[in-house]
Tab-separated table of C-alpha atoms and ligand atoms in Angstrom:
chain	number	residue	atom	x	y	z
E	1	UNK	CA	37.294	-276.363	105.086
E	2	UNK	CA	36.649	-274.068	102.277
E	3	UNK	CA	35.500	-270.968	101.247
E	4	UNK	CA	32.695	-271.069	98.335
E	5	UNK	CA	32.806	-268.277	96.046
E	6	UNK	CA	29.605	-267.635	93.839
E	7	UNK	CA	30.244	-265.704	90.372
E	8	UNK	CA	34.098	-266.060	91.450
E	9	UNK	CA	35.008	-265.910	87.566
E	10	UNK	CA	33.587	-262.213	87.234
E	11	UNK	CA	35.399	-258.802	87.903
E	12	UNK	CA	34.938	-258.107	91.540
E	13	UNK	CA	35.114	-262.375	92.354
E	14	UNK	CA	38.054	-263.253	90.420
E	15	UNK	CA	40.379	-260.672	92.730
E	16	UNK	CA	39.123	-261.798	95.588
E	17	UNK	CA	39.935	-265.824	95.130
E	18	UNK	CA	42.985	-264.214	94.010
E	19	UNK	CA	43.447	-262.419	97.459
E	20	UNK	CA	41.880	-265.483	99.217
E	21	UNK	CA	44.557	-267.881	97.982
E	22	UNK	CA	47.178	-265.847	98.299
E	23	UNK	CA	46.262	-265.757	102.296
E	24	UNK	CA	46.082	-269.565	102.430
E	25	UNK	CA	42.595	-269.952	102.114
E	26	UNK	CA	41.033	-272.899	100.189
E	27	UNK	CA	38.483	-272.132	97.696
E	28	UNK	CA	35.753	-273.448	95.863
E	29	UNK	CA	34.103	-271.615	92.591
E	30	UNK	CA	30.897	-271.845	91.132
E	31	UNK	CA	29.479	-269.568	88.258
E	32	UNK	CA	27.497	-270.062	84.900
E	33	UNK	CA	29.553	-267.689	83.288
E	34	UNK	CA	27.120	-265.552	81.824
E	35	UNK	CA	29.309	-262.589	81.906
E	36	UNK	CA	33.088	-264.065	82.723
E	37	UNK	CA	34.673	-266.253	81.542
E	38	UNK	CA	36.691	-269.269	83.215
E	39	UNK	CA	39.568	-268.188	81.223
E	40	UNK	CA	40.223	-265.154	84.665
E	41	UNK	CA	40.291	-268.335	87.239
E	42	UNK	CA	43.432	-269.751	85.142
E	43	UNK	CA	44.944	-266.970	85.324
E	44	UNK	CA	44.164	-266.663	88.859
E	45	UNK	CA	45.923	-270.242	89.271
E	46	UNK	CA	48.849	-268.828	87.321
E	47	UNK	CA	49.549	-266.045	89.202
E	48	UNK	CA	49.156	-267.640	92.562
E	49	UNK	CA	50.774	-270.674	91.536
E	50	UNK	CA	47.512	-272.514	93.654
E	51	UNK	CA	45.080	-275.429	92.128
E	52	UNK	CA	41.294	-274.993	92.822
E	53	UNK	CA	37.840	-276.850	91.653
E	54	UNK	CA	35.479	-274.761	89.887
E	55	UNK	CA	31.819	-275.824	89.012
E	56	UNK	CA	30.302	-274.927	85.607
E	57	UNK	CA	26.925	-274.474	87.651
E	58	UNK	CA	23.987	-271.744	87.599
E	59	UNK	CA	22.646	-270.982	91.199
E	60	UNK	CA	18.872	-271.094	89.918
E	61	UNK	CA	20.266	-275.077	89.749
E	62	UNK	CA	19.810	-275.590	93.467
E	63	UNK	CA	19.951	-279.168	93.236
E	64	UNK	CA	23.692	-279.284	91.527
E	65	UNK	CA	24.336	-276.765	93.847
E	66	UNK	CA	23.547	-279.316	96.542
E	67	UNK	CA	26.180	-281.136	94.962
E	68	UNK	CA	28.882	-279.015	95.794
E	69	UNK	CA	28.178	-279.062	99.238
E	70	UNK	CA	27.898	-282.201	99.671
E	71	UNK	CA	31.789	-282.540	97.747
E	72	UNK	CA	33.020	-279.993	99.748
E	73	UNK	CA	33.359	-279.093	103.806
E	74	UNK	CA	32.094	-275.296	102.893
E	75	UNK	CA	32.459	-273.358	105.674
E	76	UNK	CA	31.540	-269.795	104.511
E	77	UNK	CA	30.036	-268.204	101.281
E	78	UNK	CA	31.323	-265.121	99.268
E	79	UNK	CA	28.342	-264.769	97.413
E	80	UNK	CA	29.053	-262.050	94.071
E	81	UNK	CA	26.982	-263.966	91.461
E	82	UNK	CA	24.700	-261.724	90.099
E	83	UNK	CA	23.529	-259.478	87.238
E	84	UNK	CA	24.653	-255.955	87.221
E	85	UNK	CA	23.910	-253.796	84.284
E	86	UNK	CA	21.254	-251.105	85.397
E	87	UNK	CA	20.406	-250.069	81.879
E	88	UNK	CA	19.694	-253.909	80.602
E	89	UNK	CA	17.681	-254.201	84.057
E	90	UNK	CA	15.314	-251.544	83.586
E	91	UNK	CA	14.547	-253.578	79.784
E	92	UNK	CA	14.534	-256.812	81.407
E	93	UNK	CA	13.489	-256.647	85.081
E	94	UNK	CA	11.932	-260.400	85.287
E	95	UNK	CA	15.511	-261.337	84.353
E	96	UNK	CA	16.951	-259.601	87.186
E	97	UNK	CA	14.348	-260.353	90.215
E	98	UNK	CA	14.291	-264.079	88.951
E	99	UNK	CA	17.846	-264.141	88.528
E	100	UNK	CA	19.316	-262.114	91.501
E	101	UNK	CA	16.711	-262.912	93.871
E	102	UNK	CA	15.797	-266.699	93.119
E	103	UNK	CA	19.730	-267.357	92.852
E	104	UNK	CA	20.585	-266.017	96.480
E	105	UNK	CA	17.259	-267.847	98.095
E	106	UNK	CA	18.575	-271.033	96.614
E	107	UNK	CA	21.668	-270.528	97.967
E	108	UNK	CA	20.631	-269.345	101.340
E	109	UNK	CA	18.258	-272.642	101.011
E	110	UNK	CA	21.396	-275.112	100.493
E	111	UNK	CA	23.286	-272.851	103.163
E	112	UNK	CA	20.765	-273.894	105.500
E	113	UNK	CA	20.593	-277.662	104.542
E	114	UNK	CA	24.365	-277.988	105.421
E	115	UNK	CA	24.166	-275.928	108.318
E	116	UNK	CA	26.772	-273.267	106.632
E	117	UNK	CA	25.801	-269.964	107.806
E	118	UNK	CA	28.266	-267.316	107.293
E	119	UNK	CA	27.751	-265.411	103.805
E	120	UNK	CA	29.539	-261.831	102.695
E	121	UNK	CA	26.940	-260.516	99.909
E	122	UNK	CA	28.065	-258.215	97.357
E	123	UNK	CA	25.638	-255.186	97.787
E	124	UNK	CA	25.809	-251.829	96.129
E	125	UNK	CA	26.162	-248.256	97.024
E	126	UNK	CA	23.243	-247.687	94.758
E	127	UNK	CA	20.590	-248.572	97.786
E	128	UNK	CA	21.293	-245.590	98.854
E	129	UNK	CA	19.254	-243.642	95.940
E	130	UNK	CA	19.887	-240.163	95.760
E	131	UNK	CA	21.355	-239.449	99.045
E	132	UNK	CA	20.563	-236.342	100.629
E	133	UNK	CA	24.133	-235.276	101.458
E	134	UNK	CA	27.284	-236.961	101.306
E	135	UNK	CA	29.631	-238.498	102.597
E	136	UNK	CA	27.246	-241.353	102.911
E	137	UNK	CA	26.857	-243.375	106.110
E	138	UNK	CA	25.223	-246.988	106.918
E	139	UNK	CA	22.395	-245.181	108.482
E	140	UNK	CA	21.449	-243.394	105.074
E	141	UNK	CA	17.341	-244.253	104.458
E	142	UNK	CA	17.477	-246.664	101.223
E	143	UNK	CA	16.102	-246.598	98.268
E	144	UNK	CA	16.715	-247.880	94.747
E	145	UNK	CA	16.411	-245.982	91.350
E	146	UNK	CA	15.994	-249.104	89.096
E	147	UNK	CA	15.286	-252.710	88.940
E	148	UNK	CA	18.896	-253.434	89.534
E	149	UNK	CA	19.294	-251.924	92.892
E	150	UNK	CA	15.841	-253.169	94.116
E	151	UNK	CA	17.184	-256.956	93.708
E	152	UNK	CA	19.677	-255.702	96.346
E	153	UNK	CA	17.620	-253.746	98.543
E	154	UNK	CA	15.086	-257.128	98.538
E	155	UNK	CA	18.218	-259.546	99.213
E	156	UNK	CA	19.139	-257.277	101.991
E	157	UNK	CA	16.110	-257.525	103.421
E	158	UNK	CA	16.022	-261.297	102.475
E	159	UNK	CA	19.299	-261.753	104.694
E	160	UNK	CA	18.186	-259.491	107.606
E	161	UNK	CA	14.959	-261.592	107.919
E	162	UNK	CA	16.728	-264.941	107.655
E	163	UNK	CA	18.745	-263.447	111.154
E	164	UNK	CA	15.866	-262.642	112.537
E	165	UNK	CA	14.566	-266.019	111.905
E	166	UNK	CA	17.514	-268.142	113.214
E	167	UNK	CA	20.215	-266.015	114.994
E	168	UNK	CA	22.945	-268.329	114.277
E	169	UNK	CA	23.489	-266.996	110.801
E	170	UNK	CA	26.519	-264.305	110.837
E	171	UNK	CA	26.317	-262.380	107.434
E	172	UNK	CA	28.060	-259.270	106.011
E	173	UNK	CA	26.392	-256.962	103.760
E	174	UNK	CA	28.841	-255.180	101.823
E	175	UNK	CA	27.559	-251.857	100.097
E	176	UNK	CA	30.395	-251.528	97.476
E	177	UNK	CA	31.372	-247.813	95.992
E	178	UNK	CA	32.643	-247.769	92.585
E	179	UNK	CA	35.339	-250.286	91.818
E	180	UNK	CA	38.000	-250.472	89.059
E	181	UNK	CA	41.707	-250.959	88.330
E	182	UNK	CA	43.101	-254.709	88.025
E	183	UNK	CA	45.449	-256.848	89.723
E	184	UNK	CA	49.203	-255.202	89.388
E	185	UNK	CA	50.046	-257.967	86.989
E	186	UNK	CA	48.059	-256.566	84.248
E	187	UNK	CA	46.621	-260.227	83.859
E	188	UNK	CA	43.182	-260.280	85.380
E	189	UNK	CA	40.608	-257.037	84.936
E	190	UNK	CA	37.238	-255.625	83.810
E	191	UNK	CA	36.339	-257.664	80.561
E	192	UNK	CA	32.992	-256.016	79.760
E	193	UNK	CA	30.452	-257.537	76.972
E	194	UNK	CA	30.211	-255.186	74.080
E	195	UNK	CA	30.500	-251.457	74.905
E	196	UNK	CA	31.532	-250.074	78.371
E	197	UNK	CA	28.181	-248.885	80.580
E	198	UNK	CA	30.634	-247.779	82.965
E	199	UNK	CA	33.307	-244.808	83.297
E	200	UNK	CA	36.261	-246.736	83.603
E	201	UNK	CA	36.354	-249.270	81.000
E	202	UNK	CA	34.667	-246.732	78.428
E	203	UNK	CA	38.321	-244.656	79.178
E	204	UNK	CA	40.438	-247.261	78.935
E	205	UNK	CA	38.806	-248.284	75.251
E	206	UNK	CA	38.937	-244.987	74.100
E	207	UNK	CA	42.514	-245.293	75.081
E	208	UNK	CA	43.360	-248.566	73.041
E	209	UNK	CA	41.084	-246.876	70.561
E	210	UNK	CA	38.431	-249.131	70.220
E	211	UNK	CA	35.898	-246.515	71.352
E	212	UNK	CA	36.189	-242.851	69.550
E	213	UNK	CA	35.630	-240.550	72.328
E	214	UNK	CA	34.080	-240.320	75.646
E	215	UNK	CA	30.701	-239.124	76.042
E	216	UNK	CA	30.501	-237.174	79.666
E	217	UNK	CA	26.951	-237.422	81.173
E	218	UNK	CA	26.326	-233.863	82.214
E	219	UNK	CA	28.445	-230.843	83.391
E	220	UNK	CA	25.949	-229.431	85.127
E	221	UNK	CA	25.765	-230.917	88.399
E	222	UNK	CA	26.378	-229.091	91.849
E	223	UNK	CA	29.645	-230.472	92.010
E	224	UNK	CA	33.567	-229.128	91.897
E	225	UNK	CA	33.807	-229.114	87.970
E	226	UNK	CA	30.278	-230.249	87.126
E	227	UNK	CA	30.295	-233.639	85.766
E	228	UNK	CA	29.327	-236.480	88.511
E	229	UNK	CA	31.286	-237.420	91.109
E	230	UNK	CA	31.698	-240.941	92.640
E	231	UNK	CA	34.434	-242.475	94.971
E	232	UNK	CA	35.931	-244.997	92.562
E	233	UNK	CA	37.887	-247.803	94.766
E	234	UNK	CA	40.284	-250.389	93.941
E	235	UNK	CA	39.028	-253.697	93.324
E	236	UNK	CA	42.183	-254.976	95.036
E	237	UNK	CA	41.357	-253.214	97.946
E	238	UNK	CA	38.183	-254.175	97.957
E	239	UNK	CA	38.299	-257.934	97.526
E	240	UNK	CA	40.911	-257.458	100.294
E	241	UNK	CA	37.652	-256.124	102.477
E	242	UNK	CA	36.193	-259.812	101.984
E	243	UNK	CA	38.708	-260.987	103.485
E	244	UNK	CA	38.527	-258.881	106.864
E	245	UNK	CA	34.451	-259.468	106.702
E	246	UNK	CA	35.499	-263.201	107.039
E	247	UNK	CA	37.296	-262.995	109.620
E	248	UNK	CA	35.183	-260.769	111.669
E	249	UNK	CA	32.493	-263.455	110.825
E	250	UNK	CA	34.821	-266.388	112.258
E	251	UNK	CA	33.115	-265.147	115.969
E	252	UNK	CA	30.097	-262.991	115.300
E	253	UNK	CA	26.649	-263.747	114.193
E	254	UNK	CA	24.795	-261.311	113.068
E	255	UNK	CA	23.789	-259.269	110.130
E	256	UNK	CA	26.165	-256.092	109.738
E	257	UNK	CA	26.403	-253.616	107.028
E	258	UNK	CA	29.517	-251.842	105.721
E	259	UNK	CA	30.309	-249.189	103.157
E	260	UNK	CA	33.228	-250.238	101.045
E	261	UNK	CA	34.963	-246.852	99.663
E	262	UNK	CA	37.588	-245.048	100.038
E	263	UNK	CA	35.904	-241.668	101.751
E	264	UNK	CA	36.689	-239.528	98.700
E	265	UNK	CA	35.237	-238.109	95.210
E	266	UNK	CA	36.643	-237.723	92.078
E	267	UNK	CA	34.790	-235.629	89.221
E	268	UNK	CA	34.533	-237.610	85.620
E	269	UNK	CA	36.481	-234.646	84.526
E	270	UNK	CA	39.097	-235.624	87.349
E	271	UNK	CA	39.328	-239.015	86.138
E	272	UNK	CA	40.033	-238.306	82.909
E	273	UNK	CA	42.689	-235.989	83.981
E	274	UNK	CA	44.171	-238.568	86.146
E	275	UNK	CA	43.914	-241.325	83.577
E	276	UNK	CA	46.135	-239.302	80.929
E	277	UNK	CA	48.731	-238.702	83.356
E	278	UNK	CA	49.559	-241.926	83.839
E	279	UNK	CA	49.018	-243.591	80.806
E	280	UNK	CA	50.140	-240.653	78.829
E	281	UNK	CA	47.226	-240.871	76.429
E	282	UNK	CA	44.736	-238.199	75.548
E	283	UNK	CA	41.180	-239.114	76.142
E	284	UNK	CA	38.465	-236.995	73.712
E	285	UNK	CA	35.165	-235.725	75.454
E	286	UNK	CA	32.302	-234.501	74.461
E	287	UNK	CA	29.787	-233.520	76.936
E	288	UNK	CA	26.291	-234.768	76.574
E	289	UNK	CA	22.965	-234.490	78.336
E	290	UNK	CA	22.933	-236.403	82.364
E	291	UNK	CA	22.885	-239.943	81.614
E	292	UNK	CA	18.593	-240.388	83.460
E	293	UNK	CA	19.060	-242.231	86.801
E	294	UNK	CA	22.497	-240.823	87.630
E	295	UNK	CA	22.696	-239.306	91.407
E	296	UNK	CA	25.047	-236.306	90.972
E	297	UNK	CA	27.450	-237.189	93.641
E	298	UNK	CA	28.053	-240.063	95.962
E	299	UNK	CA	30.973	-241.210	98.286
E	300	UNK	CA	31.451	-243.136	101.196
E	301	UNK	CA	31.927	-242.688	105.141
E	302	UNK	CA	33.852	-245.855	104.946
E	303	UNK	CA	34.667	-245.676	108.823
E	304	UNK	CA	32.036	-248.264	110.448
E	305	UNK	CA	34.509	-250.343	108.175
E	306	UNK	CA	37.952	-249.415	108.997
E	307	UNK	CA	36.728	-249.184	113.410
E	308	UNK	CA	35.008	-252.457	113.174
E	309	UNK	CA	36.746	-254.447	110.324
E	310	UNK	CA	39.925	-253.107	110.260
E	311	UNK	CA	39.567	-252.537	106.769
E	312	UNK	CA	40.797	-249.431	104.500
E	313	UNK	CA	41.200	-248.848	101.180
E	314	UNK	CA	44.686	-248.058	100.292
E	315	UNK	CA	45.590	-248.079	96.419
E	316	UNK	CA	45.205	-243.896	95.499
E	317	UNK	CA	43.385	-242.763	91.987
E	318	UNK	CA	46.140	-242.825	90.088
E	319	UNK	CA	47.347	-246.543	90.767
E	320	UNK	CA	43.779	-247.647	90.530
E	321	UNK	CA	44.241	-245.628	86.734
E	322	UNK	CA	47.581	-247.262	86.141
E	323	UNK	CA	46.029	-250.505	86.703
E	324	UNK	CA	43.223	-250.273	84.379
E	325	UNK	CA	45.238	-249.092	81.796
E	326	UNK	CA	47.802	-251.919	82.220
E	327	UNK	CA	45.379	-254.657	82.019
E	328	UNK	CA	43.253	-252.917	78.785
E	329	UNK	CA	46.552	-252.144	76.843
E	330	UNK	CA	48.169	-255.835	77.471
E	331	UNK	CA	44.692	-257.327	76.714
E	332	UNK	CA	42.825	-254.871	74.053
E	333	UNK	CA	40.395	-257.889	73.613
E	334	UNK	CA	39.814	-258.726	77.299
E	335	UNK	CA	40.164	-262.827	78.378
E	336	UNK	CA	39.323	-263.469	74.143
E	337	UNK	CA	38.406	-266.927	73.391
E	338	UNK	CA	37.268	-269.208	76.704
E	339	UNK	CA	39.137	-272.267	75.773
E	340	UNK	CA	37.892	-273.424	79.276
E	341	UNK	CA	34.245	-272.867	79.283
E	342	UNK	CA	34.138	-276.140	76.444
E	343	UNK	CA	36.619	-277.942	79.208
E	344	UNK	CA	34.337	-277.067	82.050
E	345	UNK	CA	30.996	-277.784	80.340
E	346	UNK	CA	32.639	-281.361	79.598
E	347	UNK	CA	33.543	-281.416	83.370
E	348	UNK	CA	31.344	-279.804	85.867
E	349	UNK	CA	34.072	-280.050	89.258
E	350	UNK	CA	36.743	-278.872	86.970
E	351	UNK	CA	40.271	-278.338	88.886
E	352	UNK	CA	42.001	-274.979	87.344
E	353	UNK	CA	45.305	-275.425	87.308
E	354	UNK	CA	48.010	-273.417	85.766
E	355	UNK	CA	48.920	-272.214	82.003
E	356	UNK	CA	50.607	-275.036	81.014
E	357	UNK	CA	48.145	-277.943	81.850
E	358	UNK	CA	45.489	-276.154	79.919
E	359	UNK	CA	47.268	-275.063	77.055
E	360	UNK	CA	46.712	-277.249	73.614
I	1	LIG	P1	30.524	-259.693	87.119
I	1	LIG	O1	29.372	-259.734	86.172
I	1	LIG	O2	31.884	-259.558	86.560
I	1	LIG	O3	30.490	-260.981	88.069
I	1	LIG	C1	29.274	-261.601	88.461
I	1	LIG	C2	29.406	-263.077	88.126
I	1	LIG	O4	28.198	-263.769	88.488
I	1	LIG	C3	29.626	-263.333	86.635
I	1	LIG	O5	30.816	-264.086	86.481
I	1	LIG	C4	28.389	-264.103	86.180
I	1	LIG	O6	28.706	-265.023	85.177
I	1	LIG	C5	27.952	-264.747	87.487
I	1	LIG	N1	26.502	-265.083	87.576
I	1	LIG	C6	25.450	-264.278	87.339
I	1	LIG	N2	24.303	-264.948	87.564
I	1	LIG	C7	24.651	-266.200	87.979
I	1	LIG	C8	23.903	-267.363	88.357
I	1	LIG	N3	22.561	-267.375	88.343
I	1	LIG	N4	24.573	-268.479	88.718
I	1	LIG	C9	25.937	-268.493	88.717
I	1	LIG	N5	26.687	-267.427	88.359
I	1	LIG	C10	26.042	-266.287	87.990
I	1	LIG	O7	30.241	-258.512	88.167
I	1	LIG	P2	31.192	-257.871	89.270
I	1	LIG	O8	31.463	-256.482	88.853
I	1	LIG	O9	32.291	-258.781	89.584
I	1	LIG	O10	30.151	-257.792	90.465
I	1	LIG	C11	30.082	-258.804	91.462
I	1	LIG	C12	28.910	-258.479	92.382
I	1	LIG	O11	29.118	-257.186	92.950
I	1	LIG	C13	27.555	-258.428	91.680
I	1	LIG	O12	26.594	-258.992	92.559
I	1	LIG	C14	27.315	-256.945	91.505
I	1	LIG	O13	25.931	-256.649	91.475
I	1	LIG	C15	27.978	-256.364	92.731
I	1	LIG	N6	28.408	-254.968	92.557
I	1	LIG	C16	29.211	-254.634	91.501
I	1	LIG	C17	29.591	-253.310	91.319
I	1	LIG	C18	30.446	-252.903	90.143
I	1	LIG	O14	30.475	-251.716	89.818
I	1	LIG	N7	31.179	-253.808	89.498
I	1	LIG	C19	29.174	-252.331	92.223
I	1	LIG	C20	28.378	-252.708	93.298
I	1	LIG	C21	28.000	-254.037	93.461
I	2	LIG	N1	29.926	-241.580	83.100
I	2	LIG	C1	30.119	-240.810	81.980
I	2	LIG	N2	30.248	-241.438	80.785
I	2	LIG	C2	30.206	-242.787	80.648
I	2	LIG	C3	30.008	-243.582	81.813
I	2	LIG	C4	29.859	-242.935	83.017
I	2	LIG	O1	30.175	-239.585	82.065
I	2	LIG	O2	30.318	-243.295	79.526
I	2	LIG	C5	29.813	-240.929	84.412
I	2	LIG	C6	28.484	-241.152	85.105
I	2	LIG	O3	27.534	-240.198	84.711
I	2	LIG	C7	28.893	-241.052	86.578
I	2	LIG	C8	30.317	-241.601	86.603
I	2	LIG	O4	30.793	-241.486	85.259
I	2	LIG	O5	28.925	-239.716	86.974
I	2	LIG	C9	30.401	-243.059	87.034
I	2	LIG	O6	29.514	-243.839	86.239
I	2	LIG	P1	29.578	-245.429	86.231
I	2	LIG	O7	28.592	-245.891	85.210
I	2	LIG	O8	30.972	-245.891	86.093
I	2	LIG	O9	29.130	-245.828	87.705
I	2	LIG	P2	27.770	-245.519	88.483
I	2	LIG	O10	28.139	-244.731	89.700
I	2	LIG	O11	26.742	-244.971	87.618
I	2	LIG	O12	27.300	-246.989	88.895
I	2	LIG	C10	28.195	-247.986	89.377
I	2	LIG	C11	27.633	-249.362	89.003
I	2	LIG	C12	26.361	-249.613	89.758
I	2	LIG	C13	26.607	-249.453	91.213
I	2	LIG	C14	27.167	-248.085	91.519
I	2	LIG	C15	27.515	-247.940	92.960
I	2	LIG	O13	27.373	-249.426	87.613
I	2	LIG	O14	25.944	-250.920	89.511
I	2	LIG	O15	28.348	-247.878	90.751
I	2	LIG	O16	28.332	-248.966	93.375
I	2	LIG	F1	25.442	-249.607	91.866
């Protein structure tokens, strides 16, 4: 039996398998690689010292998708494949419905076929809009601010009516925070296409100096210094809530939602701050006009997750800082070249193996 993992080569996915091996479970990985690269699933193999097959393989393929079912016993789905840049989303929203949407029917369609019905989705905290107070709770009335967020507000709603329709379907919606950091090995991370939309990896190029300075979006806001605040989680400590959403699944059906955050808010200003401190760098500002779309502060009431998953996050701000620097400044250029995306297009049910079977 095996766990499938949908866009298992990006950020968010490539911790998890990491976590998910580690614990002994098998895995399965299937993304196009539109915005990864299968070079993060080597090193995933390298760390954990674990072998895995990975599929070369868009979702919006359902019939090679088929094909992976039928290869494998699949007995749940971690489903993060998905497009995720609100900016490019509000230029291109065909691209993201057709994408996000048609990706996760066809999955939910093969799902069906081969009577595998427990899937963890990777939703957003942005369905929550602009909340009216925080901290934010399941309950919270959704809404969505840009193309982006509707494609998860309409797979949530997607999910909850395929429960409705046949009860025997257990599925966790997971309304992530804000994650970054890496893995403590500096090895896997963030590897963002051209420059940074978000906080995190715009510091960390600054840092390496790739990027000049930091542009702050607003100092304005209602908040303890001004700037936006957001509760920015580990992504170590949140692939590790996958893990407890599977094994709540292993004797529940249903559809449940959880936050995944850690409760509290840091300031952009308090990032920065915190970010210096540990990697001893000094990070240039300017402040500029509110970046349009921004909601000026969100965090979590992560508790539904930690009374009925078990589940906190436990890696602090400046670890999750620490982290992110360690993977930027031992990779300035992110993953680099993808030796393995030629290897993988050659060989669709490629097994990822460790450095030294892939090296030439
Ligand atoms: P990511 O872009 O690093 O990973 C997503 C992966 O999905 C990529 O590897 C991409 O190549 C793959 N993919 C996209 N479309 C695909 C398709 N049609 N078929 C196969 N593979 C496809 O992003 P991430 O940060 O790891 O995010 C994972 C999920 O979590 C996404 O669904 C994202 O919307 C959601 N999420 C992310 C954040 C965040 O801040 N990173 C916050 C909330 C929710
Ligand atoms: N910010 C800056 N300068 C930058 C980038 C960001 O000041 O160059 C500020 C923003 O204004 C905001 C904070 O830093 O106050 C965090 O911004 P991010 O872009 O890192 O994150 P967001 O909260 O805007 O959005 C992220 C993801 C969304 C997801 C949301 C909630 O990009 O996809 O978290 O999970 F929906």
């Amino acid at each position: 039996m095996a766990i499938l993992v949908t866009g298992g080569a990006g950020y968010i996915g490539s911790h998890t398998c990491l976590e998910l091996l580690n614990q002994g479970f098998d895995i399965v990985v299937v993304d196009n690689l539109i915005n990864s690269k299968a070079e993060s699933l080597r090193r995933v193999s390298d760390i954990t010292g674990k072998e895995f097959k990975f599929y070369k393989l868009d979702l919006l393929d359902e019939e090679l998708l088929e094909t992976v079912f039928i290869e494998y016993d699949i007995e749940s789905v971690i489903h993060f494949a998905g497009l995720k840049a609100v900016g490019e989303s509000v230029n291109v929203p065909l691209r993201y419905y057709y994408n996000n949407i048609i990706s996760t029917i066809n999955l939910c369609k093969v799902m069906n076929k081969f009577n595998v019905k427990n899937l963890v989705f990777s939703s957003s905290a942005t369905v929550y809009g602009t909340p009216d107070h925080v901290p934010i709770s399941e309950k919270f009335p959704l809404s969505a601010m840009n193309p982006y967020g509707r494609t998860k507000l309409v797979i949530e709603d997607i999910l909850r009516d395929l429960y409705v329709s046949d009860n025997s379907w257990s599925i966790s919606l997971l309304r992530y925070f804000n994650p970054i950091g890496a893995h403590e090995s500096g090895t896997i991370g963030e590897d963002p296409n051209g420059i940074p939309n978000n906080l995190m990896p715009y510091i960390t190029q600054v840092a390496i100096g790739k990027l000049k300075e930091l542009n702050v979006f607003g100092n304005n806001y209602p908040t303890v210094d001004g700037t936006g605040v957001r509760d920015y989680i580990h992504v170590v400590d949140l692939a590790l809530g996958h893990i407890k959403a599977l094994d709540k699944m292993s004797n529940h059906s249903g559809v449940e939602t959880f936050n995944l955050g850690t409760g509290k808010g840091y300031s952009v200003l308090e990032i920065i701050a915190a970010f210096e401190e540990v990697s001893m760098k000094e990070i240039p500002y300017k402040i500029v006009a509110p970046r349009q779309g921004d909601v000026p502060i969100c965090y979590a009431d992560a508790s539904k997750a930690q009374n009925e998953l078990g589940w906190v996050a436990e890696r602090e701000i400046k670890l999750m800082c620490m982290d992110a620097w360690r993977w930027q400044s031992q990779n300035p250029n992110g993953y680099g070249k993808d030796t393995l995306i030629t290897e993988s297009e050659k060989n669709p049910g490629l097994i990822i193996k460790s450095k030294d079977f892939f090296v030439s």
